Short mmCIF file of C-alpha atoms in Angstrom, two decimals:
data_model
loop_
_atom_site.label_atom_id
_atom_site.label_comp_id
_atom_site.label_asym_id
_atom_site.label_seq_id
_atom_site.Cartn_x
_atom_site.Cartn_y
_atom_site.Cartn_z
CA MET A 1 0.00 0.00 0.00
CA THR A 2 0.98 3.64 -0.35
CA GLY A 3 0.59 6.38 2.20
CA LYS A 4 -2.67 7.32 0.49
CA ASP A 5 -4.26 3.87 0.84
CA ILE A 6 -5.48 3.92 4.45
CA ALA A 7 -9.13 4.04 3.39
CA GLY A 8 -8.49 1.22 0.92
CA LEU A 9 -6.90 -0.89 3.65
CA ASP A 10 -9.90 -0.37 5.89
CA GLU A 11 -12.16 -1.45 3.00
CA ALA A 12 -10.10 -4.62 2.42
CA LYS A 13 -9.43 -5.62 6.04
CA HIS A 14 -12.23 -8.22 6.13
CA ALA A 15 -10.43 -10.28 3.46
CA ILE A 16 -6.91 -10.11 4.96
CA PRO A 17 -5.87 -12.60 7.68
CA LEU A 18 -4.67 -11.00 10.90
CA GLY A 19 -0.89 -11.00 11.10
CA THR A 20 -0.41 -10.55 7.35
CA LYS A 21 2.62 -8.46 6.39
CA ILE A 22 1.63 -5.29 4.52
CA ASN A 23 4.35 -3.18 2.93
CA VAL A 24 4.11 0.62 3.04
CA THR A 25 5.84 2.43 0.17
CA PHE A 26 8.35 5.30 0.33
CA LEU A 27 7.35 7.45 -2.64
CA ASP A 28 8.63 10.90 -3.57
CA ASN A 29 5.10 12.36 -3.53
CA GLU A 30 4.50 11.28 0.08
CA ASP A 31 5.88 12.76 3.26
CA LEU A 32 6.90 11.54 6.70
CA GLU A 33 3.45 12.00 8.22
CA MET A 34 1.74 9.97 5.48
CA ARG A 35 4.23 7.12 5.75
CA VAL A 36 4.01 6.91 9.53
CA ALA A 37 0.20 7.20 9.52
CA ALA A 38 -0.06 4.35 7.02
CA ALA A 39 2.28 2.12 9.05
CA LYS A 40 0.28 2.90 12.20
CA ALA A 41 -2.99 2.03 10.44
CA VAL A 42 -1.57 -1.35 9.41
CA LYS A 43 -0.50 -2.03 13.00
CA ASP A 44 -3.78 -0.85 14.52
CA LEU A 45 -5.82 -3.17 12.28
CA GLY A 46 -3.88 -6.23 13.46
CA PHE A 47 -1.49 -6.61 10.53
CA VAL A 48 2.31 -6.39 10.40
CA PRO A 49 3.63 -3.16 8.85
CA VAL A 50 6.71 -3.39 6.64
CA PRO A 51 7.69 0.23 5.93
CA HIS A 52 9.94 0.80 2.93
CA ILE A 53 13.12 2.82 3.42
CA SER A 54 14.36 4.23 0.11
CA ALA A 55 18.11 4.71 0.56
CA ARG A 56 18.74 7.07 -2.33
CA ARG A 57 15.82 9.33 -1.37
CA LEU A 58 17.21 9.98 2.12
CA GLN A 59 18.86 13.38 2.35
CA SER A 60 20.75 12.78 5.59
CA GLN A 61 21.36 10.42 8.49
CA ASP A 62 19.14 12.69 10.58
CA GLN A 63 16.24 12.12 8.17
CA LEU A 64 16.73 8.35 8.42
CA GLU A 65 16.82 8.45 12.21
CA GLU A 66 13.76 10.71 12.37
CA PHE A 67 11.82 8.25 10.22
CA LEU A 68 12.95 5.25 12.24
CA GLY A 69 12.19 7.05 15.49
CA ARG A 70 8.67 7.96 14.42
CA LEU A 71 8.04 4.42 13.22
CA GLN A 72 9.30 3.05 16.52
CA GLU A 73 6.85 5.28 18.40
CA VAL A 74 3.92 3.55 16.63
CA GLY A 75 5.41 0.05 16.93
CA ALA A 76 6.28 -0.28 13.25
CA THR A 77 10.03 -0.97 13.13
CA GLY A 78 10.07 -4.74 13.67
CA HIS A 79 10.05 -5.35 9.92
CA VAL A 80 11.31 -2.97 7.22
CA PHE A 81 12.16 -3.16 3.52
CA SER A 82 15.51 -1.61 2.62
CA VAL A 83 15.51 -0.65 -1.07
CA GLY A 84 17.81 1.48 -3.20
CA GLY A 85 15.13 3.69 -4.73
CA ASP A 86 14.69 5.42 -8.08
CA PRO A 87 16.85 8.60 -8.07
CA THR A 88 19.83 8.31 -10.43
CA THR A 89 21.87 10.49 -8.09
CA PRO A 90 21.52 9.82 -4.35
CA GLU A 91 19.95 12.72 -2.48
CA GLY A 92 22.13 12.08 0.58
CA PRO A 93 24.75 9.74 2.07
CA TYR A 94 23.19 6.38 1.11
CA ASP A 95 23.80 5.29 -2.48
CA SER A 96 22.26 1.82 -2.06
CA SER A 97 20.24 -0.35 0.30
CA LEU A 98 23.55 -2.03 1.22
CA ALA A 99 24.93 1.29 2.45
CA LEU A 100 21.75 1.82 4.47
CA ILE A 101 22.09 -1.60 6.11
CA GLN A 102 25.80 -1.09 6.75
CA SER A 103 25.05 2.17 8.59
CA GLY A 104 24.26 -0.01 11.63
CA LEU A 105 21.31 2.19 12.58
CA LEU A 106 18.47 -0.25 11.92
CA PRO A 107 18.84 -2.47 15.03
CA LYS A 108 19.24 0.65 17.17
CA TYR A 109 15.55 1.41 16.45
CA GLY A 110 14.22 -2.10 17.02
CA VAL A 111 14.44 -3.53 13.50
CA ARG A 112 14.49 -7.34 13.70
CA GLU A 113 13.87 -8.35 10.07
CA VAL A 114 14.90 -6.61 6.87
CA SER A 115 13.47 -7.37 3.44
CA ILE A 116 15.94 -6.93 0.59
CA ALA A 117 15.23 -6.86 -3.13
CA GLY A 118 15.66 -9.74 -5.56
CA TYR A 119 15.49 -9.55 -9.35
CA PRO A 120 14.78 -12.88 -11.09
CA GLU A 121 14.82 -11.18 -14.50
CA GLY A 122 17.59 -8.71 -13.72
CA HIS A 123 17.43 -4.94 -13.30
CA PRO A 124 17.29 -2.53 -16.26
CA ASP A 125 20.00 -0.29 -14.78
CA ILE A 126 22.17 -2.61 -12.65
CA PRO A 127 24.47 -5.36 -14.04
CA ASP A 128 23.74 -8.90 -12.86
CA ASP A 129 27.14 -9.33 -11.19
CA VAL A 130 26.48 -6.24 -9.06
CA LEU A 131 23.01 -7.50 -8.12
CA TRP A 132 24.42 -10.84 -6.97
CA ARG A 133 27.30 -9.27 -5.06
CA HIS A 134 24.97 -6.89 -3.24
CA LEU A 135 22.53 -9.68 -2.42
CA GLU A 136 25.33 -11.69 -0.85
CA ASP A 137 26.80 -8.65 0.95
CA LYS A 138 23.41 -7.57 2.31
CA SER A 139 22.67 -11.08 3.55
CA ALA A 140 26.05 -11.20 5.32
CA ALA A 141 25.68 -7.70 6.82
CA LEU A 142 22.23 -8.50 8.25
CA LYS A 143 23.50 -11.76 9.74
CA ASP A 144 26.46 -9.96 11.31
CA GLN A 145 24.08 -7.46 12.95
CA GLY A 146 21.77 -10.18 14.27
CA MET A 147 18.83 -9.33 12.03
CA ASP A 148 16.77 -11.74 9.97
CA ALA A 149 16.44 -11.30 6.21
CA VAL A 150 13.73 -11.86 3.62
CA ILE A 151 14.33 -11.60 -0.12
CA LEU A 152 11.38 -9.87 -1.75
CA THR A 153 11.41 -10.03 -5.54
CA GLN A 154 10.20 -7.88 -8.36
CA PHE A 155 6.98 -9.21 -9.87
CA ALA A 156 7.03 -11.71 -12.70
CA PHE A 157 4.80 -13.23 -15.40
CA ASP A 158 6.92 -16.30 -16.14
CA THR A 159 7.78 -19.04 -13.65
CA ASP A 160 10.82 -20.32 -15.58
CA PRO A 161 13.26 -17.48 -14.81
CA VAL A 162 11.86 -17.30 -11.28
CA LEU A 163 12.63 -20.95 -10.60
CA ASP A 164 16.10 -20.69 -12.16
CA TRP A 165 16.84 -17.65 -10.03
CA ILE A 166 15.64 -19.35 -6.82
CA HIS A 167 18.01 -22.26 -7.47
CA THR A 168 20.89 -19.87 -8.12
CA VAL A 169 20.20 -18.11 -4.82
CA ARG A 170 20.37 -21.45 -3.02
CA ASP A 171 23.48 -22.51 -4.96
CA ARG A 172 25.19 -19.36 -3.67
CA GLY A 173 24.56 -20.52 -0.12
CA ILE A 174 21.77 -18.06 0.71
CA ALA A 175 19.07 -19.88 2.69
CA THR A 176 16.94 -16.79 3.37
CA GLU A 177 13.16 -16.96 2.92
CA ILE A 178 12.18 -15.77 -0.55
CA ARG A 179 8.88 -14.02 -1.28
CA ILE A 180 8.08 -14.04 -4.99
CA GLY A 181 6.53 -10.82 -6.27
CA THR A 182 3.12 -11.61 -7.74
CA PRO A 183 0.75 -9.11 -9.40
CA GLY A 184 -2.71 -9.09 -7.90
CA PRO A 185 -5.62 -9.00 -10.37
CA ALA A 186 -5.51 -5.81 -12.42
CA GLY A 187 -6.20 -4.35 -15.84
CA ILE A 188 -3.95 -5.80 -18.52
CA LYS A 189 -2.83 -2.36 -19.73
CA ARG A 190 -1.88 -1.43 -16.17
CA LEU A 191 0.09 -4.64 -15.67
CA LEU A 192 2.00 -4.15 -18.91
CA GLY A 193 2.72 -0.53 -17.98
CA PHE A 194 4.33 -1.61 -14.72
CA ALA A 195 6.21 -4.37 -16.55
CA ARG A 196 7.75 -1.87 -18.98
CA ARG A 197 8.64 0.50 -16.15
CA PHE A 198 10.49 -2.15 -14.17
CA GLY A 199 12.09 -4.05 -17.05
CA ILE A 200 9.95 -7.18 -16.66
CA GLY A 201 9.80 -9.53 -19.66
CA ALA A 202 6.34 -9.34 -21.23
CA ASN A 203 6.56 -10.73 -24.74
CA ALA A 204 3.60 -12.45 -26.40
CA MET A 205 4.71 -15.97 -25.49
CA ILE A 206 5.23 -15.14 -21.82
CA VAL A 207 1.97 -13.28 -21.28
CA LYS A 208 0.05 -16.05 -23.04
CA LYS A 209 1.62 -18.47 -20.57
CA TYR A 210 0.55 -16.13 -17.75
CA GLY A 211 -3.02 -16.11 -19.04
CA PHE A 212 -3.75 -13.14 -21.30
CA SER A 213 -3.07 -11.93 -24.82
CA LEU A 214 -1.33 -8.79 -26.05
CA THR A 215 -4.01 -8.45 -28.74
CA ASN A 216 -6.78 -7.95 -26.16
CA LEU A 217 -5.77 -5.31 -23.64
CA MET A 218 -9.20 -4.27 -22.40
CA GLY A 219 -9.72 -6.97 -19.77
CA THR A 220 -8.21 -7.86 -16.43
CA ALA A 221 -5.83 -10.66 -15.50
CA GLY A 222 -5.20 -12.53 -12.27
CA PRO A 223 -2.25 -14.65 -11.16
CA ASP A 224 -4.15 -17.96 -10.88
CA ARG A 225 -2.10 -19.76 -13.51
CA PHE A 226 1.22 -18.27 -12.36
CA VAL A 227 0.65 -19.20 -8.70
CA THR A 228 -0.56 -22.71 -9.54
CA ASP A 229 2.39 -23.35 -11.87
CA LEU A 230 4.92 -22.01 -9.35
CA ALA A 231 3.46 -24.10 -6.53
CA SER A 232 3.53 -27.23 -8.68
CA HIS A 233 7.20 -26.78 -9.57
CA LEU A 234 8.20 -26.00 -5.99
CA ALA A 235 6.35 -29.08 -4.72
CA HIS A 236 8.17 -31.19 -7.30
CA ASP A 237 11.54 -29.70 -6.25
CA HIS A 238 10.82 -30.45 -2.61
CA SER A 239 9.76 -34.00 -3.38
CA ALA A 240 12.75 -34.67 -5.62
CA GLY A 241 15.16 -33.20 -3.09
CA SER A 242 13.72 -35.22 -0.23
CA GLU A 243 13.98 -38.44 -2.23
CA ALA A 244 17.53 -37.72 -3.44
CA GLY A 245 18.97 -36.60 -0.12
CA GLY A 246 22.46 -35.12 0.14
CA ALA A 247 23.29 -33.00 -2.90
CA GLY A 248 19.77 -33.41 -4.24
CA ALA A 249 18.30 -31.88 -1.10
CA ALA A 250 20.58 -28.87 -1.51
CA ARG A 251 18.88 -28.07 -4.83
CA THR A 252 15.44 -27.70 -3.25
CA ALA A 253 13.98 -24.22 -3.21
CA GLY A 254 13.80 -23.84 0.56
CA SER A 255 11.27 -21.44 2.06
CA VAL A 256 9.38 -19.68 -0.74
CA LYS A 257 6.23 -17.60 -0.25
CA LEU A 258 4.35 -14.92 -2.19
CA HIS A 259 4.30 -11.14 -2.02
CA PHE A 260 1.39 -9.47 -3.78
CA TYR A 261 1.71 -6.19 -5.65
CA THR A 262 -1.74 -4.63 -5.45
CA PHE A 263 -1.80 -2.96 -8.87
CA GLY A 264 -5.57 -3.43 -9.03
CA GLY A 265 -6.14 -2.24 -5.47
CA LEU A 266 -5.98 -3.73 -1.99
CA LEU A 267 -9.55 -4.99 -2.02
CA ALA A 268 -9.29 -6.83 -5.36
CA THR A 269 -6.00 -8.49 -4.40
CA SER A 270 -7.14 -9.46 -0.90
CA GLU A 271 -10.41 -10.96 -2.09
CA TRP A 272 -8.62 -12.82 -4.88
CA ALA A 273 -6.17 -14.38 -2.38
CA ARG A 274 -8.98 -15.30 0.01
CA ASP A 275 -11.05 -16.91 -2.74
CA PHE A 276 -8.06 -18.72 -4.26
CA ILE A 277 -7.15 -20.27 -0.89
CA ALA A 278 -10.77 -21.28 -0.32
CA ALA A 279 -10.91 -22.96 -3.75
CA GLN A 280 -7.73 -24.96 -3.04
CA SER A 281 -9.07 -26.26 0.25
#
C-alpha cells in the first residue's frame, strides 16, 4: 500500500488474515506524516507493517533516524524493507540499500527483520554481477548485525526465470526466505505498464503463458495460472530433493512464499487471495 491507501486498507481488512505483512511504500510524492500514519494504520488493524526505506531518497542520516524514530513510536520498526530507490543520483549519504544496512542504525531502532530486493529477470540499470554481489553482501551484513532477512522479488509473469533464479540463490549458499513478487488481479494495460517501467519480460509468449493476450488489452488478468504453476514446480523440487537426499536436497527451493503487488487495489487483491485459498481447500 501507499501512504494514500489507508481508506483502501480499511475497506479490504475483512479479506486479509490477521498478522499478514503489509508493505508501506516510500514514494517521492508522500511525506513523513503519510508514511508513519499508514504504518500505524496497518499495525492498529492487526497486521504487520513493513515500511519501505528508500536509501537514495534519504537526504541525511538525521532524516533516516527521524523516520525510524517515528516508526518506533507507533510500533512499526520490527520489519522494514531496505531498497535502493529510483533517483539516479543519491539525495544524501546512502547510495544503495547495502549502504543503508551497513550504517548499523536499523537495530538501534528495534528492527528485527529486513526485506531486501531480488530480481529474477535482472534490473534494467544494474548489471547482474552487481546484483548478486549486493545480495550476498546484504545477507552477510544482516546476519552480522543479528537481524533476519527476507528476499522480496520484483513481480514476474513467467515461472521459468523465477525458478532458475531461486536455485541460483540457493546454490550461492543463501538460505533466506524468498517471497516471490506476484501481481494481484488488475487491468492488462496497467500490468503491462508496470512491466515496462520495471524491465519485466512481457513478450507475447510469456503473457500467453501467464493467461492473457497482447491483442486484447481491455480486460483484467489474475495470477491464478502463475501461482498454480509455481506451486507445482516448488512441490516437485521439494519431493525430488527429499527423495535424493544429500546434494539433491541442496537443490530444493527452501522457504518460498508470495508477495502481492496490489496494482488493481488492496480490495481486489485481498479478495482474490482469500477466494483462491478457499478454492484450493
